[in-house]
PDB file of N, CA and C in Angstrom:
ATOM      1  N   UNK A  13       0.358  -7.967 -12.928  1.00 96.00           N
ATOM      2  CA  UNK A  13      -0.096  -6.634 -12.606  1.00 96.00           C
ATOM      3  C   UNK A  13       0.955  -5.995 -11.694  1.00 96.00           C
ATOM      4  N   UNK A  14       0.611  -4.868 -12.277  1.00 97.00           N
ATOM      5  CA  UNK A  14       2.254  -4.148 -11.258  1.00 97.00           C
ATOM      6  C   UNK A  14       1.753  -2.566 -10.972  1.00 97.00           C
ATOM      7  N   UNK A  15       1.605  -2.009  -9.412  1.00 97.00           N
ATOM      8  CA  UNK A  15       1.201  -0.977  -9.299  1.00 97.00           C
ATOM      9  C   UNK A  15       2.648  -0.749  -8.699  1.00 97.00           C
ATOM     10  N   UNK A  16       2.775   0.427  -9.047  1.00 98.00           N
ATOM     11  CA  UNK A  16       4.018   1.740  -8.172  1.00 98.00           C
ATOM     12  C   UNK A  16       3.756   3.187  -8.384  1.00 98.00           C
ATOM     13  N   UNK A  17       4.526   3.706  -7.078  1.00 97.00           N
ATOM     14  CA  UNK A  17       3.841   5.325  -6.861  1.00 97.00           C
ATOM     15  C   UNK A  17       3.579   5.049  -5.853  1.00 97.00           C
ATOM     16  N   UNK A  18       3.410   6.041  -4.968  1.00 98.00           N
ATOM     17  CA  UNK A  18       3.307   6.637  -3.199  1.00 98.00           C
ATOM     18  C   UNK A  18       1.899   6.998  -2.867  1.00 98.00           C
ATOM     19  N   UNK A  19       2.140   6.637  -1.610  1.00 97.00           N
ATOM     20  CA  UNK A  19       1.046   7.202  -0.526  1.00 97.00           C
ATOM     21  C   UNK A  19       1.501   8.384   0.073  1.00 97.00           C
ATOM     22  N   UNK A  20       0.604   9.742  -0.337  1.00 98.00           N
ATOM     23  CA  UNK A  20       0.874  10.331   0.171  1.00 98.00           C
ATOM     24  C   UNK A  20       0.457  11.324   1.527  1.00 98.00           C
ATOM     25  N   UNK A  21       0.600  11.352   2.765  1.00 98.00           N
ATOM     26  CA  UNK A  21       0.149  11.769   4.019  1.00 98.00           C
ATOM     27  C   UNK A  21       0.135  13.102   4.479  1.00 98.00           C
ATOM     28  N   UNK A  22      -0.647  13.829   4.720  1.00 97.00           N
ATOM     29  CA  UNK A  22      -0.858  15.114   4.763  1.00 97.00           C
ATOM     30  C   UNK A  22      -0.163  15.741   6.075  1.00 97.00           C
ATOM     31  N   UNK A  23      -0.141  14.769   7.256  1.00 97.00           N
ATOM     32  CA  UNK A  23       0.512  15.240   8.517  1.00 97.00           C
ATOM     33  C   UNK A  23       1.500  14.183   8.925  1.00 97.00           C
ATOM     34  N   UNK A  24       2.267  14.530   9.636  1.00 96.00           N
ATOM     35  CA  UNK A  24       3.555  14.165  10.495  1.00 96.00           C
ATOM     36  C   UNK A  24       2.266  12.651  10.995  1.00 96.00           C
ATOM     37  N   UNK A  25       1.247  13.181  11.671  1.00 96.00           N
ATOM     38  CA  UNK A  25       0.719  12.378  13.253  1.00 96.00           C
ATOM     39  C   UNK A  25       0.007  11.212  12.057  1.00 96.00           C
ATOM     40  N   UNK A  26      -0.480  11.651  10.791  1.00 96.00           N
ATOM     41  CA  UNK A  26      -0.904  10.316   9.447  1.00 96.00           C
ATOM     42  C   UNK A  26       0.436  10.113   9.149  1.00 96.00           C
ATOM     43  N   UNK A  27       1.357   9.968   8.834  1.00 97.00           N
ATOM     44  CA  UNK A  27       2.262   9.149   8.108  1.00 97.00           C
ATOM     45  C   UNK A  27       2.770   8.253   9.441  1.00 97.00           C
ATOM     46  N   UNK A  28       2.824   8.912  10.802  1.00 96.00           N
ATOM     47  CA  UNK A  28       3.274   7.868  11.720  1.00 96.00           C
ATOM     48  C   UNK A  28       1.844   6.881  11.941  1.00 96.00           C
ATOM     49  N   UNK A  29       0.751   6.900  11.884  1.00 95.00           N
ATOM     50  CA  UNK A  29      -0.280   5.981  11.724  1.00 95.00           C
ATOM     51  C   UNK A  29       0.003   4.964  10.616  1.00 95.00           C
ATOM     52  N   UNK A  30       0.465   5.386   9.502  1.00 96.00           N
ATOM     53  CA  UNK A  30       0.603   4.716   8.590  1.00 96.00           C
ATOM     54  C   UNK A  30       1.488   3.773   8.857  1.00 96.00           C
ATOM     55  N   UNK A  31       2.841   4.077   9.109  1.00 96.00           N
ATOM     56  CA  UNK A  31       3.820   3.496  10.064  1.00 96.00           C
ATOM     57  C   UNK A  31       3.841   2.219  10.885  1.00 96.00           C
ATOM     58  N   UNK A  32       2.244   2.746  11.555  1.00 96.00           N
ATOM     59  CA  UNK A  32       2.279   1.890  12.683  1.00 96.00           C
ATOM     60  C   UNK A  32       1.318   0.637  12.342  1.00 96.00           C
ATOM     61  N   UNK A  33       0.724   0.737  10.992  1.00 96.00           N
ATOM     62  CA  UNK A  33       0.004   0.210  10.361  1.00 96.00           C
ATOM     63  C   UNK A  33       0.655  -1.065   9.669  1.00 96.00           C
ATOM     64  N   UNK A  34       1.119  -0.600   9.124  1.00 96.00           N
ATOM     65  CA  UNK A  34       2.250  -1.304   7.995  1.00 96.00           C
ATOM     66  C   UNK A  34       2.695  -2.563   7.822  1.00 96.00           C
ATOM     67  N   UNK A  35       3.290  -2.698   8.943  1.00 95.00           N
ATOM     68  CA  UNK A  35       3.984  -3.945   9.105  1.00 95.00           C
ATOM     69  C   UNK A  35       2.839  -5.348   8.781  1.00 95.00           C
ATOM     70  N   UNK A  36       1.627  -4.688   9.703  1.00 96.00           N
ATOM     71  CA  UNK A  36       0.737  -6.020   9.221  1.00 96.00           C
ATOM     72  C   UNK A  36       0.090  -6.020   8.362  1.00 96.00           C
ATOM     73  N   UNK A  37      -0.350  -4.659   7.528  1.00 96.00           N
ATOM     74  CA  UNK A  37      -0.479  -4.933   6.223  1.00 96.00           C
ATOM     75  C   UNK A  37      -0.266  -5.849   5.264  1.00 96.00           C
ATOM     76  N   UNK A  38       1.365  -5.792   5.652  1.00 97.00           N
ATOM     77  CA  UNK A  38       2.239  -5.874   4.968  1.00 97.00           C
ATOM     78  C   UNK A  38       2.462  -7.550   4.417  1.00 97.00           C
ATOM     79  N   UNK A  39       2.546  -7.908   5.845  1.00 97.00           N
ATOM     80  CA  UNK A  39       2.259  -9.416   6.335  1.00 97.00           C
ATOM     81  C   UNK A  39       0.908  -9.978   5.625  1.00 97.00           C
ATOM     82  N   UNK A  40       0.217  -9.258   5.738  1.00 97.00           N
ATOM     83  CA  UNK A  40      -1.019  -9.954   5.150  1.00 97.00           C
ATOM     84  C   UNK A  40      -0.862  -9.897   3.591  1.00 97.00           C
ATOM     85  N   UNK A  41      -0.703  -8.734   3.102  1.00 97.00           N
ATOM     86  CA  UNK A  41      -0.248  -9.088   1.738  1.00 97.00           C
ATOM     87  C   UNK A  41      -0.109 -10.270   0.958  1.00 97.00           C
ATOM     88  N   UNK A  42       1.316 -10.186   1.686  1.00 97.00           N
ATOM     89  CA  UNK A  42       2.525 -11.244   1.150  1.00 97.00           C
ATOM     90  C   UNK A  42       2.122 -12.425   1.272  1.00 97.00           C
ATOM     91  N   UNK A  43       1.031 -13.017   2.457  1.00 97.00           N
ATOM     92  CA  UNK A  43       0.346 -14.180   2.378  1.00 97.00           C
ATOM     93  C   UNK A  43      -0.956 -14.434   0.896  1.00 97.00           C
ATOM     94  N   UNK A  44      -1.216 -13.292   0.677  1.00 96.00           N
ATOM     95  CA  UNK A  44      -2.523 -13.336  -0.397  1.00 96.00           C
ATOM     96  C   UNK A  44      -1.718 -14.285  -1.435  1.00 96.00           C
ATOM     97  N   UNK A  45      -2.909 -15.076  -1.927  1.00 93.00           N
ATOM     98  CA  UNK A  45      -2.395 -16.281  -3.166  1.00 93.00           C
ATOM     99  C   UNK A  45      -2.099 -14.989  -4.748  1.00 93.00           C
ATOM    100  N   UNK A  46      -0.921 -15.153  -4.988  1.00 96.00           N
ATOM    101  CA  UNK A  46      -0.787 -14.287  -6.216  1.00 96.00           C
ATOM    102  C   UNK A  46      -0.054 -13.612  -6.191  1.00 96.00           C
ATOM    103  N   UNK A  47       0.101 -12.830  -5.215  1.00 98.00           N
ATOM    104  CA  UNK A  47       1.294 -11.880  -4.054  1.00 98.00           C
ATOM    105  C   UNK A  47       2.529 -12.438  -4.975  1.00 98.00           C
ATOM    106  N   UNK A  48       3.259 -12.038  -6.172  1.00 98.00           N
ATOM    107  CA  UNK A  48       4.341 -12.339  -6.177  1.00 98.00           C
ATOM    108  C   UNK A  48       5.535 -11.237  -5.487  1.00 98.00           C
ATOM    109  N   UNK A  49       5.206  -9.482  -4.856  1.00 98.00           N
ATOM    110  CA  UNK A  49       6.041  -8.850  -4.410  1.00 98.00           C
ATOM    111  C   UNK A  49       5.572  -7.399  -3.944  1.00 98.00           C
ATOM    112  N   UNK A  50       5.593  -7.247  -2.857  1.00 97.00           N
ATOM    113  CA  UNK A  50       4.721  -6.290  -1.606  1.00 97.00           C
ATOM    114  C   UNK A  50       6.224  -5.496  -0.993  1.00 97.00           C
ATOM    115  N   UNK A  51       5.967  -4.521  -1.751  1.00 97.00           N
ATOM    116  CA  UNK A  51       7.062  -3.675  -0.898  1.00 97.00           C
ATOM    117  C   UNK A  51       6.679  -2.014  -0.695  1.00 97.00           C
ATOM    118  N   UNK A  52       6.968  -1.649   0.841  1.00 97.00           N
ATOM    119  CA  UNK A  52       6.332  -0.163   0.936  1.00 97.00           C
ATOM    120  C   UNK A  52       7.255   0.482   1.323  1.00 97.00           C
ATOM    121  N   UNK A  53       8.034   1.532   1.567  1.00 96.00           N
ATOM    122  CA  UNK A  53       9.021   2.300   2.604  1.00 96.00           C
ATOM    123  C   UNK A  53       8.753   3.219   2.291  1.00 96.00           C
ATOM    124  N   UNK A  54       9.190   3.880   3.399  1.00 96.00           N
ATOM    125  CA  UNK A  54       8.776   5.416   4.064  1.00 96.00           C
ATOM    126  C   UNK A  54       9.680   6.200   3.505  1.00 96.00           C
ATOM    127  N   UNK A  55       9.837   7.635   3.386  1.00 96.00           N
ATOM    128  CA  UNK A  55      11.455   8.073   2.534  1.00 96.00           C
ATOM    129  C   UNK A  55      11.919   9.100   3.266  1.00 96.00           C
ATOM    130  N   UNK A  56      13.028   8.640   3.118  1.00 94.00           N
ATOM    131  CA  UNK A  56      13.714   9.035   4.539  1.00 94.00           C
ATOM    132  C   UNK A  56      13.467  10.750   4.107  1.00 94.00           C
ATOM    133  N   UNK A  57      13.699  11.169   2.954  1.00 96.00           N
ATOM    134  CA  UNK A  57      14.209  12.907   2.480  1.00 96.00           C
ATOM    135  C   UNK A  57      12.636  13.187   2.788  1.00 96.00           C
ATOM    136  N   UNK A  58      11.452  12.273   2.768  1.00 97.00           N
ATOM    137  CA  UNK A  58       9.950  13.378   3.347  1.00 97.00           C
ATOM    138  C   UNK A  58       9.311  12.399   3.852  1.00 97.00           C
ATOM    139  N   UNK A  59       9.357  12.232   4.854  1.00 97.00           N
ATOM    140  CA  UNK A  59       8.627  11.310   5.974  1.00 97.00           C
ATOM    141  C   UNK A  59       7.216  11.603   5.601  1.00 97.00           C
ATOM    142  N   UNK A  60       6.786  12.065   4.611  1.00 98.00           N
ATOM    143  CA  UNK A  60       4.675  12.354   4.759  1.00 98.00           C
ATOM    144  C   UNK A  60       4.757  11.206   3.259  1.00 98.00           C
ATOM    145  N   UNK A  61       6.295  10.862   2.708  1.00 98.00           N
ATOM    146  CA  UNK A  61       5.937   9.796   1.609  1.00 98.00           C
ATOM    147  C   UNK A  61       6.282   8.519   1.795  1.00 98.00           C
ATOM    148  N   UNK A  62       5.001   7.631   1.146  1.00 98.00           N
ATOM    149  CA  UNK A  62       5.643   6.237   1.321  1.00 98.00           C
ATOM    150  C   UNK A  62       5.625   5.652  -0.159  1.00 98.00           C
ATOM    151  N   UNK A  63       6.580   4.728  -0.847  1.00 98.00           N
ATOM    152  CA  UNK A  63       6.766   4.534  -2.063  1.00 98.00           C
ATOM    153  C   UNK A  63       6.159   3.485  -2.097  1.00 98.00           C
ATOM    154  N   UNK A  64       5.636   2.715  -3.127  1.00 97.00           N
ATOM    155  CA  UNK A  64       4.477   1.396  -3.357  1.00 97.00           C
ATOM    156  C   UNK A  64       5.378   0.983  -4.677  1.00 97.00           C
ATOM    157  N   UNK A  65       5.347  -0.740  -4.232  1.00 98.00           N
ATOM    158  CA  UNK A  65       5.945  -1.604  -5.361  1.00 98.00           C
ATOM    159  C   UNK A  65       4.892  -2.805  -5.133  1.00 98.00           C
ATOM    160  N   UNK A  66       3.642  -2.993  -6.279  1.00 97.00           N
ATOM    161  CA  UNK A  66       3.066  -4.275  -5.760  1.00 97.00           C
ATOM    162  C   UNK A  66       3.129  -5.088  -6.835  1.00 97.00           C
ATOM    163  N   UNK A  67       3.635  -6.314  -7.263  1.00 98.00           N
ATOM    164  CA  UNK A  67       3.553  -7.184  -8.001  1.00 98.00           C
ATOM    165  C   UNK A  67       2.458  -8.392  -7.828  1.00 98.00           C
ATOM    166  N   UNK A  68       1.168  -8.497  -9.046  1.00 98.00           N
ATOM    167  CA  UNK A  68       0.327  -9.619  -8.498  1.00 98.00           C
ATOM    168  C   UNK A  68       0.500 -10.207  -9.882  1.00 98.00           C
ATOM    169  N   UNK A  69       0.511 -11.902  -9.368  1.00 97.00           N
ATOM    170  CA  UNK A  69       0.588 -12.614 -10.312  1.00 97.00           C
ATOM    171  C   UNK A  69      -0.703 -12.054 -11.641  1.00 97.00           C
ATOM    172  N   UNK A  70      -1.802 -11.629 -11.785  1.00 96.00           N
ATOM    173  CA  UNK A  70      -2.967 -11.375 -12.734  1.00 96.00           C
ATOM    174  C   UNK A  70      -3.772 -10.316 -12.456  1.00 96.00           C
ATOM    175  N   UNK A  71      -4.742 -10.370 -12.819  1.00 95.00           N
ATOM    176  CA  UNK A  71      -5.867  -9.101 -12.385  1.00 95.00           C
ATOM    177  C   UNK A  71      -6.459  -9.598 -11.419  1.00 95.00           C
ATOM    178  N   UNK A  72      -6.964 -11.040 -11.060  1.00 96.00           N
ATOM    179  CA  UNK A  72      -7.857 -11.827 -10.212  1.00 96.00           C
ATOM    180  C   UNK A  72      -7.086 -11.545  -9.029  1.00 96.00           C
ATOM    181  N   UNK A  73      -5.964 -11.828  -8.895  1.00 97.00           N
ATOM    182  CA  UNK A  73      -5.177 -11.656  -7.511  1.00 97.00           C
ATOM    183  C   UNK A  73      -4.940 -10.225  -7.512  1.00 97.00           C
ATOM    184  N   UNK A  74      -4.834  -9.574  -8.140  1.00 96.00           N
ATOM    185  CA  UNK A  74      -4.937  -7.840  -7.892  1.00 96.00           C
ATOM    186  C   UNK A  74      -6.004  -7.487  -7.140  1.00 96.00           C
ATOM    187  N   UNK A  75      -7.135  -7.853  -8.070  1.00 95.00           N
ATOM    188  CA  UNK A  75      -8.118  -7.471  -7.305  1.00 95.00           C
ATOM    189  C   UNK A  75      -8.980  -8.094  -6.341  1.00 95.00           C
ATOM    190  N   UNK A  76      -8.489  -9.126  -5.565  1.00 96.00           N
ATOM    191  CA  UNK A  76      -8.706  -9.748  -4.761  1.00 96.00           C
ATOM    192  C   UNK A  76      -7.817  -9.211  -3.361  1.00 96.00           C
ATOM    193  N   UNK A  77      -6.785  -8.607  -3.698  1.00 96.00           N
ATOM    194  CA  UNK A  77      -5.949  -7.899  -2.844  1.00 96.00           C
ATOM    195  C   UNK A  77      -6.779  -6.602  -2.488  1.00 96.00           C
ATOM    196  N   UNK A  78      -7.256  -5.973  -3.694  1.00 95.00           N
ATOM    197  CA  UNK A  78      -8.015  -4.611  -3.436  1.00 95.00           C
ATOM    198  C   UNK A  78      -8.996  -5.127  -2.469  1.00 95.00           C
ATOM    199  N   UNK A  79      -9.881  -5.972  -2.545  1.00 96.00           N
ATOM    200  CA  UNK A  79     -11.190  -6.255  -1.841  1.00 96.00           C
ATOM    201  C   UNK A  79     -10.273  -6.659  -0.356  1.00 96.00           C
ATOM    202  N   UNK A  80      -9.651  -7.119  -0.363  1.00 96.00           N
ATOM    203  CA  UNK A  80      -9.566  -7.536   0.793  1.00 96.00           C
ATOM    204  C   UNK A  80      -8.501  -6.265   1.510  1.00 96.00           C
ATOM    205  N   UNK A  81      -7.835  -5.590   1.537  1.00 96.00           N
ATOM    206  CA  UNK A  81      -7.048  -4.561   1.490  1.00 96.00           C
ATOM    207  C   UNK A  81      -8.289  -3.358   1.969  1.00 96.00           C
ATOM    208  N   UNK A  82      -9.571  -2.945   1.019  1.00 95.00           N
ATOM    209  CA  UNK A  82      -9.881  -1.989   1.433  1.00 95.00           C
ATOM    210  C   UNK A  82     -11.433  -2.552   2.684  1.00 95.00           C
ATOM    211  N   UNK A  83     -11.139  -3.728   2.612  1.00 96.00           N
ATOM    212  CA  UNK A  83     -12.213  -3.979   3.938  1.00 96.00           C
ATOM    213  C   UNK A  83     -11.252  -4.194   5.736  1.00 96.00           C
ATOM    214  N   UNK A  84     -10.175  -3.616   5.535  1.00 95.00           N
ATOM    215  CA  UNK A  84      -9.234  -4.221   6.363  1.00 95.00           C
ATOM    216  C   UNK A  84      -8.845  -3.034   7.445  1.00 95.00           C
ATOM    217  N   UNK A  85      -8.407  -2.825   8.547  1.00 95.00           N
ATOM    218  CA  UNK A  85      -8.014  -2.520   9.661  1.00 95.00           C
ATOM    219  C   UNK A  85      -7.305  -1.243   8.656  1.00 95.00           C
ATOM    220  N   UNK A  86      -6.146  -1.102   7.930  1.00 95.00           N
ATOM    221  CA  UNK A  86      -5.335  -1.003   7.344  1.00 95.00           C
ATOM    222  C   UNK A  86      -6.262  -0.070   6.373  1.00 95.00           C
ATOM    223  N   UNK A  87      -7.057  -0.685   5.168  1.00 95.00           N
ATOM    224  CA  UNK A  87      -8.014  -0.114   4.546  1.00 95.00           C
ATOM    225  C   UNK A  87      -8.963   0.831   5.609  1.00 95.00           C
ATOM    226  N   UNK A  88      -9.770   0.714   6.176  1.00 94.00           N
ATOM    227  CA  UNK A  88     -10.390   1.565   6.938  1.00 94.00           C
ATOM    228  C   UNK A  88      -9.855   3.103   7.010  1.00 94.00           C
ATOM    229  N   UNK A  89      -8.302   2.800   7.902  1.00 94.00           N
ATOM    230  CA  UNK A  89      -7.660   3.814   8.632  1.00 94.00           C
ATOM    231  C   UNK A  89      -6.867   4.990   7.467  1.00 94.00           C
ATOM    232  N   UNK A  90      -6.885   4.320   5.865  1.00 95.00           N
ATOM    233  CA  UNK A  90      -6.351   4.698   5.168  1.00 95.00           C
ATOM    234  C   UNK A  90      -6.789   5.307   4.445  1.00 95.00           C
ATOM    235  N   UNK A  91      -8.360   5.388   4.088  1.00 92.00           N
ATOM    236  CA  UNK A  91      -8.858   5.628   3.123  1.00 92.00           C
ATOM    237  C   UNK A  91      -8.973   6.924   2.261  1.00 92.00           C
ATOM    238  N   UNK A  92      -8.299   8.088   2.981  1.00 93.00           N
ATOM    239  CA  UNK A  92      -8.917   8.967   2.838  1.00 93.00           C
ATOM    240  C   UNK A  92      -7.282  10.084   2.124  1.00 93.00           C
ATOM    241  N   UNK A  93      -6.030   9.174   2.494  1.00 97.00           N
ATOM    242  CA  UNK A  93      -4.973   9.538   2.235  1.00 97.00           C
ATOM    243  C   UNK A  93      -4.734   9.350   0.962  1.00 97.00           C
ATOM    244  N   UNK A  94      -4.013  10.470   0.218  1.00 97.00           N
ATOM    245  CA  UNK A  94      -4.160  10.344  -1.077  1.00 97.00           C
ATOM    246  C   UNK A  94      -2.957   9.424  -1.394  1.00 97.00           C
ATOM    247  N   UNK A  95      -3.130   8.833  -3.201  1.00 96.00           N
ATOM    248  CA  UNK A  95      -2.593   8.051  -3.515  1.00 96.00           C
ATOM    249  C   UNK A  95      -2.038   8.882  -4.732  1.00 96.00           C
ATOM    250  N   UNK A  96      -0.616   8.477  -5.541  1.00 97.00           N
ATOM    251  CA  UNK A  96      -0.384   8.432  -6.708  1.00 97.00           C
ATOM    252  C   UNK A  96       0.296   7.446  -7.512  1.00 97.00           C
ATOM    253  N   UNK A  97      -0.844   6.599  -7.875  1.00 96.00           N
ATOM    254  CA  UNK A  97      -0.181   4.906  -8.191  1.00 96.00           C
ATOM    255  C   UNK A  97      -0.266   5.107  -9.881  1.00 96.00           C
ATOM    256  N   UNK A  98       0.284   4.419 -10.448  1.00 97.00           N
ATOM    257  CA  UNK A  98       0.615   3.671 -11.709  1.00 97.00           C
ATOM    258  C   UNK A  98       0.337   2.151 -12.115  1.00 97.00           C
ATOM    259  N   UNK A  99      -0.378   1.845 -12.554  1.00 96.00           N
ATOM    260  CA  UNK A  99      -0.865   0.045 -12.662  1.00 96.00           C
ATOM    261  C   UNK A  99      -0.382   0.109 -14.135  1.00 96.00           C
ATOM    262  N   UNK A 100       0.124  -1.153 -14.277  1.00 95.00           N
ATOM    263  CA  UNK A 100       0.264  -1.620 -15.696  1.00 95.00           C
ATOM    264  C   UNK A 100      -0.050  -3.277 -15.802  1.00 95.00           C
ATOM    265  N   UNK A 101      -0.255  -3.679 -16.607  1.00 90.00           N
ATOM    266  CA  UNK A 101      -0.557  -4.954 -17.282  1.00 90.00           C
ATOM    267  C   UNK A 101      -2.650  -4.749 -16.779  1.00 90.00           C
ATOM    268  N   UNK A 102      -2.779  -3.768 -16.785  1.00 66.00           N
ATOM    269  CA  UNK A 102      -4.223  -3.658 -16.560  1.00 66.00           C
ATOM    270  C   UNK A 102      -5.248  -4.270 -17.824  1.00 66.00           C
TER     271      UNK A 102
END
């Protein structure tokens, strides 16, 4: 399973939340069983975008990432920021 496409943040003061978020997201991710590749960055030409590369070994570890992702510190604070993702091998 492979999602890509951005998060996108409506203000300067949300994308630096996001920011400040991230890193342990990020970390947690990359520990999930399946996690074959977790990558996010911010872009430099519009700081309100962040680009999404997630590689999960199947659907089970996809969506085991979702569940655990949107019950999370991270999930909470995020929820409401829009997304424009792409999934394939769905």
């Amino acid at each position: 399973m492979i999602l890509t496409g951005f998060l996108i943040c409506r203000s300067l003061e949300e994308a630096d939340r996001v920011s400040h978020l991230l890193s342990d997201h990020i970390r947690l991710t990359r520990a999930e069983a399946g996690c074959l590749s977790f990558e996010v960055f911010r872009s430099m030409a519009d700081p309100l975008r962040f680009a999404v590369r997630e590689v999960f070994r199947d659907r089970a570890a996809f969506a085991a990432h979702q569940d655990r992702a949107a019950a999370s510190v991270w999930g909470r604070a995020t929820r409401g920021i829009p997304r424009d993702y792409r999934i394939e091998g769905a």
